[in-house]
Coordinates of N, CA, C and O in Angstrom, one line a residue:
X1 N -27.0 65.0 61.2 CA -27.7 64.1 60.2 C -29.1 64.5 60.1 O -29.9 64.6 61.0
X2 N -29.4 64.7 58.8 CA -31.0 65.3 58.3 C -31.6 64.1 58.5 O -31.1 63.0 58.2
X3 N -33.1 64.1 59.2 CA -34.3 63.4 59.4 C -35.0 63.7 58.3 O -35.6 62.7 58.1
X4 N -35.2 64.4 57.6 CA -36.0 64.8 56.1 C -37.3 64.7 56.5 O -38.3 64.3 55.9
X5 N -37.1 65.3 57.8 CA -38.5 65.9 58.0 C -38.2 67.6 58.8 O -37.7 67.7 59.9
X6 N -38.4 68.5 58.1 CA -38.8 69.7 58.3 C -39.3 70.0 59.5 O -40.3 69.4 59.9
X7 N -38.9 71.0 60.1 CA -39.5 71.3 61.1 C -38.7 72.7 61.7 O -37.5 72.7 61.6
X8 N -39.3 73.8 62.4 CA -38.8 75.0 62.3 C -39.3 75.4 64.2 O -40.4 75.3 64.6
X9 N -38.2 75.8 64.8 CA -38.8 76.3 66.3 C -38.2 77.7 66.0 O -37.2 78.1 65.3
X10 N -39.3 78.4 66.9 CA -39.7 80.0 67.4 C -39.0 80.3 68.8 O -39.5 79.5 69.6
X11 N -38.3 81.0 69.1 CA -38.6 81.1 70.5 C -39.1 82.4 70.7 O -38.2 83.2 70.9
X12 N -40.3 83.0 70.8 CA -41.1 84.1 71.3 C -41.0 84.6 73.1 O -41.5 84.2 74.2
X13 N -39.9 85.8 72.6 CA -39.6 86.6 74.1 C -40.4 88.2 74.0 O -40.0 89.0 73.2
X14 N -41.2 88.5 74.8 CA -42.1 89.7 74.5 C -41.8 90.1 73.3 O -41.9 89.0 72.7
X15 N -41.5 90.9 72.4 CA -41.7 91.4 71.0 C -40.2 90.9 70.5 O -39.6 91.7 69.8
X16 N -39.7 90.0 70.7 CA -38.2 89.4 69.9 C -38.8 88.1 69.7 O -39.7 87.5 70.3
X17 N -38.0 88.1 68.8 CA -38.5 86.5 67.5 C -37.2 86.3 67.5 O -36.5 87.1 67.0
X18 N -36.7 85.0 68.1 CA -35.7 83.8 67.2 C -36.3 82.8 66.9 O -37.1 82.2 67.6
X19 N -36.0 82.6 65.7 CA -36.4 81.0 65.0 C -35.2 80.8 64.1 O -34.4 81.6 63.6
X20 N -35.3 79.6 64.0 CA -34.2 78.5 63.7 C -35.0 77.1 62.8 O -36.2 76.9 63.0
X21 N -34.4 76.5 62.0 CA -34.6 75.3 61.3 C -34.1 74.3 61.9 O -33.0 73.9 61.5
X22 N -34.8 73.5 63.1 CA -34.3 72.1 63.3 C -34.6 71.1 63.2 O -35.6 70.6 63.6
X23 N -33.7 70.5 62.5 CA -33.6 68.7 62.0 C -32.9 68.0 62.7 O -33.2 66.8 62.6
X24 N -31.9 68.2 63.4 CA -30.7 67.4 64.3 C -31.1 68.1 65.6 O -31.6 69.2 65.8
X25 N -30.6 67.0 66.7 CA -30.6 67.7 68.1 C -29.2 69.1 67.8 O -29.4 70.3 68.2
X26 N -28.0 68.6 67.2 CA -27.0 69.9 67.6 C -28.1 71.0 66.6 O -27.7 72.1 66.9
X27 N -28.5 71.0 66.2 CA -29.3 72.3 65.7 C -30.4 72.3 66.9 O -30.7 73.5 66.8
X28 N -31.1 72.0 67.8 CA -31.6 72.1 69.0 C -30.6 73.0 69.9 O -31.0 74.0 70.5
X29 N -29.0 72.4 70.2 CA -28.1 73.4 71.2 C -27.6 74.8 70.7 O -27.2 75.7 71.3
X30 N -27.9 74.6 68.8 CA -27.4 75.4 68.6 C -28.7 76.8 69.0 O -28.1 77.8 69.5
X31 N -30.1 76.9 68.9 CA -30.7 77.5 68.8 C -30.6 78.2 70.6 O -30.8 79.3 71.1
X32 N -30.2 76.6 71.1 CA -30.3 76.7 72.8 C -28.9 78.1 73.5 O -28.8 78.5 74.7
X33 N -28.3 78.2 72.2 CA -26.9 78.8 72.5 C -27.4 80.3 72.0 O -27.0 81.3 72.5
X34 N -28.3 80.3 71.0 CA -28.5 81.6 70.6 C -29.4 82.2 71.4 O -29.2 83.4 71.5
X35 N -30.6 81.6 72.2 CA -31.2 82.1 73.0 C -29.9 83.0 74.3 O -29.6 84.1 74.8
X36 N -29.6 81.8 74.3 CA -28.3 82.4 75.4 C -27.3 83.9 75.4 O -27.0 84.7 76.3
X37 N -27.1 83.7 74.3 CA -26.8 84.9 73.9 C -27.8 86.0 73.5 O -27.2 87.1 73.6
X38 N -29.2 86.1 73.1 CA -30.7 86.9 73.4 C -30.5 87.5 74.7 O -30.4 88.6 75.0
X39 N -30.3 86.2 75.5 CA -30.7 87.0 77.0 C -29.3 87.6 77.6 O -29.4 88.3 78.6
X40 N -27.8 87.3 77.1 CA -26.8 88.3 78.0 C -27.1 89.7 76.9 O -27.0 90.9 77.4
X41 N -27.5 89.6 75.6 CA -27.7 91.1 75.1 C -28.6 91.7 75.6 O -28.6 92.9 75.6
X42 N -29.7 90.9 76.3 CA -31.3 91.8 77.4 C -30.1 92.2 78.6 O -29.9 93.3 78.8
X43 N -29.6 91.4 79.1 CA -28.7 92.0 80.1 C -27.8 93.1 80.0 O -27.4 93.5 81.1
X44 N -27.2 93.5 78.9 CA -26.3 94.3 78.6 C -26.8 95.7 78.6 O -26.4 96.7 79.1
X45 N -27.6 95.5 78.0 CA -28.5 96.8 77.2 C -30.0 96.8 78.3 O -31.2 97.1 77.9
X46 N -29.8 96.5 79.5 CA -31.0 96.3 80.6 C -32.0 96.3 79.7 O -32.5 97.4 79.4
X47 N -32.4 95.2 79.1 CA -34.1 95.1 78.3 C -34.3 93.6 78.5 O -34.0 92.7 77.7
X48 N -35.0 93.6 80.1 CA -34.8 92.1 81.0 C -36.2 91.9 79.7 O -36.7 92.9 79.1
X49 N -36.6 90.5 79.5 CA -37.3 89.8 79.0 C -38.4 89.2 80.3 O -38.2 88.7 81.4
X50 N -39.8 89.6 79.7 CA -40.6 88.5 80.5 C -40.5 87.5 80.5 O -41.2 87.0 79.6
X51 N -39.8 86.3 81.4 CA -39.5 85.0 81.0 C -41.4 84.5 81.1 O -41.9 84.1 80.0
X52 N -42.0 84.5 82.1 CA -43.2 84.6 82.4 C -44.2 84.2 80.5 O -44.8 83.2 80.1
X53 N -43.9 85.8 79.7 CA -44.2 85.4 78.8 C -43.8 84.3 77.4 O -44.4 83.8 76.5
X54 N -42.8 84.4 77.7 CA -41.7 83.2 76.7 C -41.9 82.2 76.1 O -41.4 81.3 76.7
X55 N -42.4 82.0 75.3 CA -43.6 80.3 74.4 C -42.4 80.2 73.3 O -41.9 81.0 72.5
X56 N -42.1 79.0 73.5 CA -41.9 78.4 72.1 C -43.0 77.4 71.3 O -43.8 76.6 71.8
X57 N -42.6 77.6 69.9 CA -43.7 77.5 68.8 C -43.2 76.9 67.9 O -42.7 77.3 66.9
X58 N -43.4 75.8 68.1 CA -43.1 74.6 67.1 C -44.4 74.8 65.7 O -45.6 75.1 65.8
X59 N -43.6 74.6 64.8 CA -44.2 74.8 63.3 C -43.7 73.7 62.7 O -42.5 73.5 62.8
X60 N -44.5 72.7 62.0 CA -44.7 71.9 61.4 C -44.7 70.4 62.4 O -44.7 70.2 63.6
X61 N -44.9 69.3 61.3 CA -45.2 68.2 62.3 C -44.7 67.0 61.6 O -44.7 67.0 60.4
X62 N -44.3 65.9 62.3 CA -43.4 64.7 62.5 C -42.9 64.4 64.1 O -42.6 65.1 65.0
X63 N -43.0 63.0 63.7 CA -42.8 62.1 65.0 C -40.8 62.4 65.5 O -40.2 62.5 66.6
X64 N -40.4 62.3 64.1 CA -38.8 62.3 64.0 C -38.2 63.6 64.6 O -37.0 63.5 64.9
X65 N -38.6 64.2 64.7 CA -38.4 65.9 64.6 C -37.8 65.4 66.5 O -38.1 64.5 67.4
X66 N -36.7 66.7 66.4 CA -36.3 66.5 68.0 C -36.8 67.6 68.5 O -36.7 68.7 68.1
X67 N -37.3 66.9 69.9 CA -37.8 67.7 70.9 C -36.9 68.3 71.8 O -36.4 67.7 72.7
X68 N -36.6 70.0 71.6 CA -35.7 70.1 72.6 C -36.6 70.8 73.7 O -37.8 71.0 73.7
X69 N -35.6 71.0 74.5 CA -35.9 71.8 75.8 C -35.5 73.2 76.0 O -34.6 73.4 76.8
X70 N -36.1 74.1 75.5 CA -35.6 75.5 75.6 C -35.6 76.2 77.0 O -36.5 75.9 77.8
X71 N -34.6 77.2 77.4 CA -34.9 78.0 78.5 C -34.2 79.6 78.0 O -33.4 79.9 77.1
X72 N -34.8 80.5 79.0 CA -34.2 82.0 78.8 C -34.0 82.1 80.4 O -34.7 81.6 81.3
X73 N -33.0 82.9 80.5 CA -32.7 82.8 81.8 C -33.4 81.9 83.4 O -33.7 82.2 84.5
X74 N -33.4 80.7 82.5 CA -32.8 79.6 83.5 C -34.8 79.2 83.3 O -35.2 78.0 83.2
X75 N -35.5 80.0 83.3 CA -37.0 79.3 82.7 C -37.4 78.7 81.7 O -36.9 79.1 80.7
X76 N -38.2 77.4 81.5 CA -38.3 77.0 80.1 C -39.6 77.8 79.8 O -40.5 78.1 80.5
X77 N -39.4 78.0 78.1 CA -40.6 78.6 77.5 C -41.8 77.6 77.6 O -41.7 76.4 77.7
X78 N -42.7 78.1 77.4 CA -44.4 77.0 77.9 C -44.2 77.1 76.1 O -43.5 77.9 75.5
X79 N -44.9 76.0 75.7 CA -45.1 75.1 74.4 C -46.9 76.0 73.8 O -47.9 75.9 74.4
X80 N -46.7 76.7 72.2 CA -47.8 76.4 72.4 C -47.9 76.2 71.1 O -46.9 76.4 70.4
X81 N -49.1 75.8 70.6 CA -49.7 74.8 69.1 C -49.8 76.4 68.2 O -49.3 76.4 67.0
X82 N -50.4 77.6 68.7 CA -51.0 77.9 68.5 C -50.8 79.6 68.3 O -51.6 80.0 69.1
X83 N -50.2 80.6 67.8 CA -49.8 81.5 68.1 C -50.2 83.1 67.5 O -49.9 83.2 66.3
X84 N -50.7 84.0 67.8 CA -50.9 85.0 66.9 C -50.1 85.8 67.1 O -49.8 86.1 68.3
X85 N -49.5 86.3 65.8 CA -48.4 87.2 65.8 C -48.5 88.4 64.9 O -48.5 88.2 63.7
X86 N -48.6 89.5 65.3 CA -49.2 90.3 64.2 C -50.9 90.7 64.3 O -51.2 91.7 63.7
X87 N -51.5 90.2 64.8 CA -53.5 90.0 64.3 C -53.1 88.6 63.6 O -54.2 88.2 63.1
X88 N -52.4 88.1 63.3 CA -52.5 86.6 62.4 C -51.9 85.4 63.0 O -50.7 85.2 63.1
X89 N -52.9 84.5 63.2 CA -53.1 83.3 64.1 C -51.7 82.6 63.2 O -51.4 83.1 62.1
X90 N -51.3 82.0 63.5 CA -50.3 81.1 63.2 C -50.4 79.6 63.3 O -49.3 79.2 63.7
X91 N -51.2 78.7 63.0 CA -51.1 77.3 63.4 C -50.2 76.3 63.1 O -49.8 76.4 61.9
X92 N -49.8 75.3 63.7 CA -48.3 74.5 63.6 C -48.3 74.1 62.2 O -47.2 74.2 61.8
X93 N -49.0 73.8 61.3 CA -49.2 73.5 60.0 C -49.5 74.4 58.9 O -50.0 74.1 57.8
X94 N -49.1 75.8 59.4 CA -49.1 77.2 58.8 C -50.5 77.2 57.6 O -50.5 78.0 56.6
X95 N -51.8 76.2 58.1 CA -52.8 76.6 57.8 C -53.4 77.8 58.0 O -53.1 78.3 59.1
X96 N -54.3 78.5 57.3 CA -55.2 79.7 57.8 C -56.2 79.6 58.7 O -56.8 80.4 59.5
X97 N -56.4 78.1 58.2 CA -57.8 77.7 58.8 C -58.2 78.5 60.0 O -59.2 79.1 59.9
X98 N -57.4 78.6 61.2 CA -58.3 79.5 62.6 C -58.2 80.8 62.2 O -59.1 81.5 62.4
X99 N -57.0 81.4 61.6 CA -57.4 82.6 61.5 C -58.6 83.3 60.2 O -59.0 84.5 60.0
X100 N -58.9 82.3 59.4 CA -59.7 82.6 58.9 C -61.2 82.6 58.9 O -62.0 82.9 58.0
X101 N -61.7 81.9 60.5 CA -62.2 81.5 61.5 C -62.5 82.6 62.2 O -63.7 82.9 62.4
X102 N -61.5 83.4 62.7 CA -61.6 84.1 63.5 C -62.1 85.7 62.8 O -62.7 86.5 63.5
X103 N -61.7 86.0 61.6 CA -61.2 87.0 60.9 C -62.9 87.1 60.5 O -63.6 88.1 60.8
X104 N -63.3 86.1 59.9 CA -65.1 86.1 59.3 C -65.8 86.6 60.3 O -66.6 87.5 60.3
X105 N -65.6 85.7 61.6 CA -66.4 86.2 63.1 C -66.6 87.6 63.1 O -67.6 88.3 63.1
X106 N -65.2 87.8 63.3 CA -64.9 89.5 63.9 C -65.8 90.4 62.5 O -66.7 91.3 62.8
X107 N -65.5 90.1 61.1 CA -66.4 90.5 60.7 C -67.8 90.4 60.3 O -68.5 91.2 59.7
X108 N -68.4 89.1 60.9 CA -70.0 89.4 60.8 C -70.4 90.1 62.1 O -71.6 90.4 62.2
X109 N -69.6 90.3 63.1 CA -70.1 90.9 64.2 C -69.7 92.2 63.9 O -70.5 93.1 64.1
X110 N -68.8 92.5 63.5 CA -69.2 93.9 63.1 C -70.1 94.6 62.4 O -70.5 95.7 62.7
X111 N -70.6 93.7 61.1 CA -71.2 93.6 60.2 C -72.5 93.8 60.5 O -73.2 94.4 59.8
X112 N -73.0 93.1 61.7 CA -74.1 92.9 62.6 C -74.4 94.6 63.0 O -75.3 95.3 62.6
X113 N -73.5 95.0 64.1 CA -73.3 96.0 64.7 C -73.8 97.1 63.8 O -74.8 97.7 63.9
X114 N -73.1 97.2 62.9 CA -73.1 98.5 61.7 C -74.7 98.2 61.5 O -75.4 99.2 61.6
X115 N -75.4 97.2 61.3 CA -76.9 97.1 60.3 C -77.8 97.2 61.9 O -79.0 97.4 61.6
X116 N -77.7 97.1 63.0 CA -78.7 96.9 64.1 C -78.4 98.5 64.4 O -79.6 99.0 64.2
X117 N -77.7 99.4 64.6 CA -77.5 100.5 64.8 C -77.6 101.3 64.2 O -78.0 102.2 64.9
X118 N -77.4 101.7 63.1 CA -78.2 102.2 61.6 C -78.7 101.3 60.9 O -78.2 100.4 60.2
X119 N -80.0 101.7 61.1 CA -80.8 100.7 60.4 C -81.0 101.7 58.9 O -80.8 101.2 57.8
X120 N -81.4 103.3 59.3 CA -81.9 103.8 58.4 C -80.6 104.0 57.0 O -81.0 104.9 56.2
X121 N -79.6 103.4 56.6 CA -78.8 104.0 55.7 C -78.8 104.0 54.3 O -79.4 102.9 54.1
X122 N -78.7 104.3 53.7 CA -78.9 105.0 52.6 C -77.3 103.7 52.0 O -76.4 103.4 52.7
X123 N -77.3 103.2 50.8 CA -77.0 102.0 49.7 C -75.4 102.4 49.8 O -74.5 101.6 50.0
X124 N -75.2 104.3 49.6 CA -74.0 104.5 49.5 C -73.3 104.8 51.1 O -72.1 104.7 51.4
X125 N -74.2 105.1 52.0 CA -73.8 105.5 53.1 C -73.5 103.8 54.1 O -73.1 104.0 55.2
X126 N -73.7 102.6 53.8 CA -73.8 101.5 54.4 C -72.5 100.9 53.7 O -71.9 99.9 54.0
X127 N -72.3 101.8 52.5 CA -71.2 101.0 51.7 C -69.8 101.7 52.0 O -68.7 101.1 51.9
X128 N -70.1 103.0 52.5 CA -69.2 103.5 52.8 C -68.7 103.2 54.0 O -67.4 103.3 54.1
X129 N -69.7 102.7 55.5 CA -69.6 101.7 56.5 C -68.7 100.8 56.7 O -67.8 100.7 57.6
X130 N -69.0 100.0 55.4 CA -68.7 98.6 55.1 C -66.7 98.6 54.7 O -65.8 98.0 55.1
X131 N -66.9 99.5 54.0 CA -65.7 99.3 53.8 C -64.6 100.3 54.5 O -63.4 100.7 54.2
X132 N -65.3 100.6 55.3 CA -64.2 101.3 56.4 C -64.1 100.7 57.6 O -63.4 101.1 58.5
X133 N -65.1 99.6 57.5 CA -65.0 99.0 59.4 C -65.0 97.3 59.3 O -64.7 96.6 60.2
X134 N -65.5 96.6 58.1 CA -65.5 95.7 57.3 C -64.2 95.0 56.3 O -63.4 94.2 56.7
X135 N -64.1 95.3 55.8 CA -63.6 94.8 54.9 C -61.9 94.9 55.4 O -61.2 94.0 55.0
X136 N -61.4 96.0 56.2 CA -60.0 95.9 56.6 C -59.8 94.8 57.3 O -58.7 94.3 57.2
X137 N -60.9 94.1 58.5 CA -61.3 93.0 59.4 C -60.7 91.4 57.9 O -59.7 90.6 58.0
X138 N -61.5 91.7 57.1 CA -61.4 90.6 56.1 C -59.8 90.6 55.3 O -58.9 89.7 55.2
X139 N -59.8 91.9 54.9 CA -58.2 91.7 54.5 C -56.9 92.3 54.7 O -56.1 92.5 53.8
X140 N -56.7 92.6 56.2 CA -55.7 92.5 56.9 C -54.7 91.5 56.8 O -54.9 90.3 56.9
X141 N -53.3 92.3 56.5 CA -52.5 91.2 56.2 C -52.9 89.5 55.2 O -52.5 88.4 55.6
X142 N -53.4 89.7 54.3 CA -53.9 88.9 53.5 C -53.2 88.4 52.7 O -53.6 87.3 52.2
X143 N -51.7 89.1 52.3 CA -50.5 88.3 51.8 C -49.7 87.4 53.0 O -48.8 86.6 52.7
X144 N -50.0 87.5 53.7 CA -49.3 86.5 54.9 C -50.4 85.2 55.2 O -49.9 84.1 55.6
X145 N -51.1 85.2 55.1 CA -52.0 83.7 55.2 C -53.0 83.9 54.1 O -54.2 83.6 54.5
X146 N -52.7 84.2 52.6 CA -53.0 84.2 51.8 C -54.3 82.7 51.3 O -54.1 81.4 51.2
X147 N -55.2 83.2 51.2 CA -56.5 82.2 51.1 C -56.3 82.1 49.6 O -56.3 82.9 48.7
X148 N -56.1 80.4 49.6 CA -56.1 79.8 48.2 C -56.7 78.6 48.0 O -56.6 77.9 46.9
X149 N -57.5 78.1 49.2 CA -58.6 76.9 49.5 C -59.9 77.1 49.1 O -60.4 78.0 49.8
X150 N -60.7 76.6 48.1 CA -61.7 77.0 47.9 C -62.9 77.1 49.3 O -63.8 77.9 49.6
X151 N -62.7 76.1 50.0 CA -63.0 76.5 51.5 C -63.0 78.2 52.0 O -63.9 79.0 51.9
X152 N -62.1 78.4 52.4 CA -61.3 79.5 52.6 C -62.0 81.0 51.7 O -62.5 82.0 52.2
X153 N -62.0 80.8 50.7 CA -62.3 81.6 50.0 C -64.0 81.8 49.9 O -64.7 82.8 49.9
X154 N -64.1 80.5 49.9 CA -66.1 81.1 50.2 C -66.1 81.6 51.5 O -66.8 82.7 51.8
X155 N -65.5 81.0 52.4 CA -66.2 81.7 54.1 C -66.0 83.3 53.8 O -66.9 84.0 54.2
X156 N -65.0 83.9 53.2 CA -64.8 85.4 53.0 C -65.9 85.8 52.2 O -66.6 86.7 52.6
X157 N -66.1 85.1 50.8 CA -66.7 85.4 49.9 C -68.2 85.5 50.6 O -69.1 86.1 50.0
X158 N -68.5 84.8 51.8 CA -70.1 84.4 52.3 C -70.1 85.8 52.7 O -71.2 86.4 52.4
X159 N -69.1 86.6 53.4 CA -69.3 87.9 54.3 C -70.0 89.3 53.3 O -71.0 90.0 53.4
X160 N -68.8 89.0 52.1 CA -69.4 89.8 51.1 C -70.5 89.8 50.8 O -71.1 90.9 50.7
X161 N -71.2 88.5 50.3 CA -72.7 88.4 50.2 C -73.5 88.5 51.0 O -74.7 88.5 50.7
X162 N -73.1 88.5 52.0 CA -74.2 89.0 53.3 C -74.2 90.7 53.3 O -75.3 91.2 53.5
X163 N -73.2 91.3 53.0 CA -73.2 93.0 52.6 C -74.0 93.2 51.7 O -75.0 93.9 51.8
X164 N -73.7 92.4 50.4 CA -74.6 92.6 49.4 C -76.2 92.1 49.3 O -76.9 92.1 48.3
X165 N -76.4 91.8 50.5 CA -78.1 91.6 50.7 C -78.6 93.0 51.3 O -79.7 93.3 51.3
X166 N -77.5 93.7 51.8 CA -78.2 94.7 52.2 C -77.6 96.1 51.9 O -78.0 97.2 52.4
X167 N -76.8 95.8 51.2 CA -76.0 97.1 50.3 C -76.4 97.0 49.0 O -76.0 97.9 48.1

């Protein structure tokens, strides 16, 4: 029976991804069954899993939503809010918000770096800089947490204008 509230679990085992759509607890056993079967195929093909590393990752939010209890070989995965997968932050509400947070940082510090260490550059030679050590920082994977908040869009757009005060 659908709760009509949405809600999608991960189970993250070193570089393997299961995720599943759960609304009902039997959609909880069932996911709990497919893990099950993840880990006799790590066994078959010896590619043991770090249980150690193992997080599951709840995405989206409601009170209704059932909480299950995952395990991989007999460990439960640690819970987290919070996940980067790829270079791209993941937050339970599939906002950008931290990774677009994190993405401006990384490039005003680089941005920083490039203008304290050549100070002397020449308009084409800083631009040439910029967009070889810059701007891939800003739009990395940019169809995957695609910025469509005007928020969002100025913090990137601020970086650019900070280039162009001195490009």
């Amino acid at each position: 029976m659908s709760t009509g509230v949405e809600s999608y679990m991960s189970m993250l085992a070193d570089d393997a991804k299961l995720m599943r759509r759960v609304l009902t607890d039997e959609e909880c056993r069932i996911l709990q069954e497919d893990l099950n079967k993840l880990q006799r195929w790590s066994e078959k093909w010896l590619l043991e899993f770090n249980t150690n590393k193992c997080k599951v990752k709840e995405i989206g939010v409601g009170d209704r939503r059932p909480k299950g209890q995952y395990t991989i070989k007999g460990n439960y995965g640690s819970v987290t809010n919070q996940e980067r997968d790829l270079e791209v932050d993941v937050a339970p509400n599939l906002t950008p918000e931290a990774h677009i947070n994190m993405i401006t940082t990384a490039a005003y510090s680089t941005l920083a770096k490039v203008r304290t260490s050549l100070r002397k550059l020449s308009k084409e030679a800083f631009t040439a800089l910029y967009t070889a050590y810059v701007r891939p920082v800003l739009e990395y994977a940019a169809t995957s947490w695609s910025p469509h908040l005007k928020k969002h869009i100025g913090k990137l757009e601020k970086v650019k204008k900070k280039k162009l005060r001195r490009g």
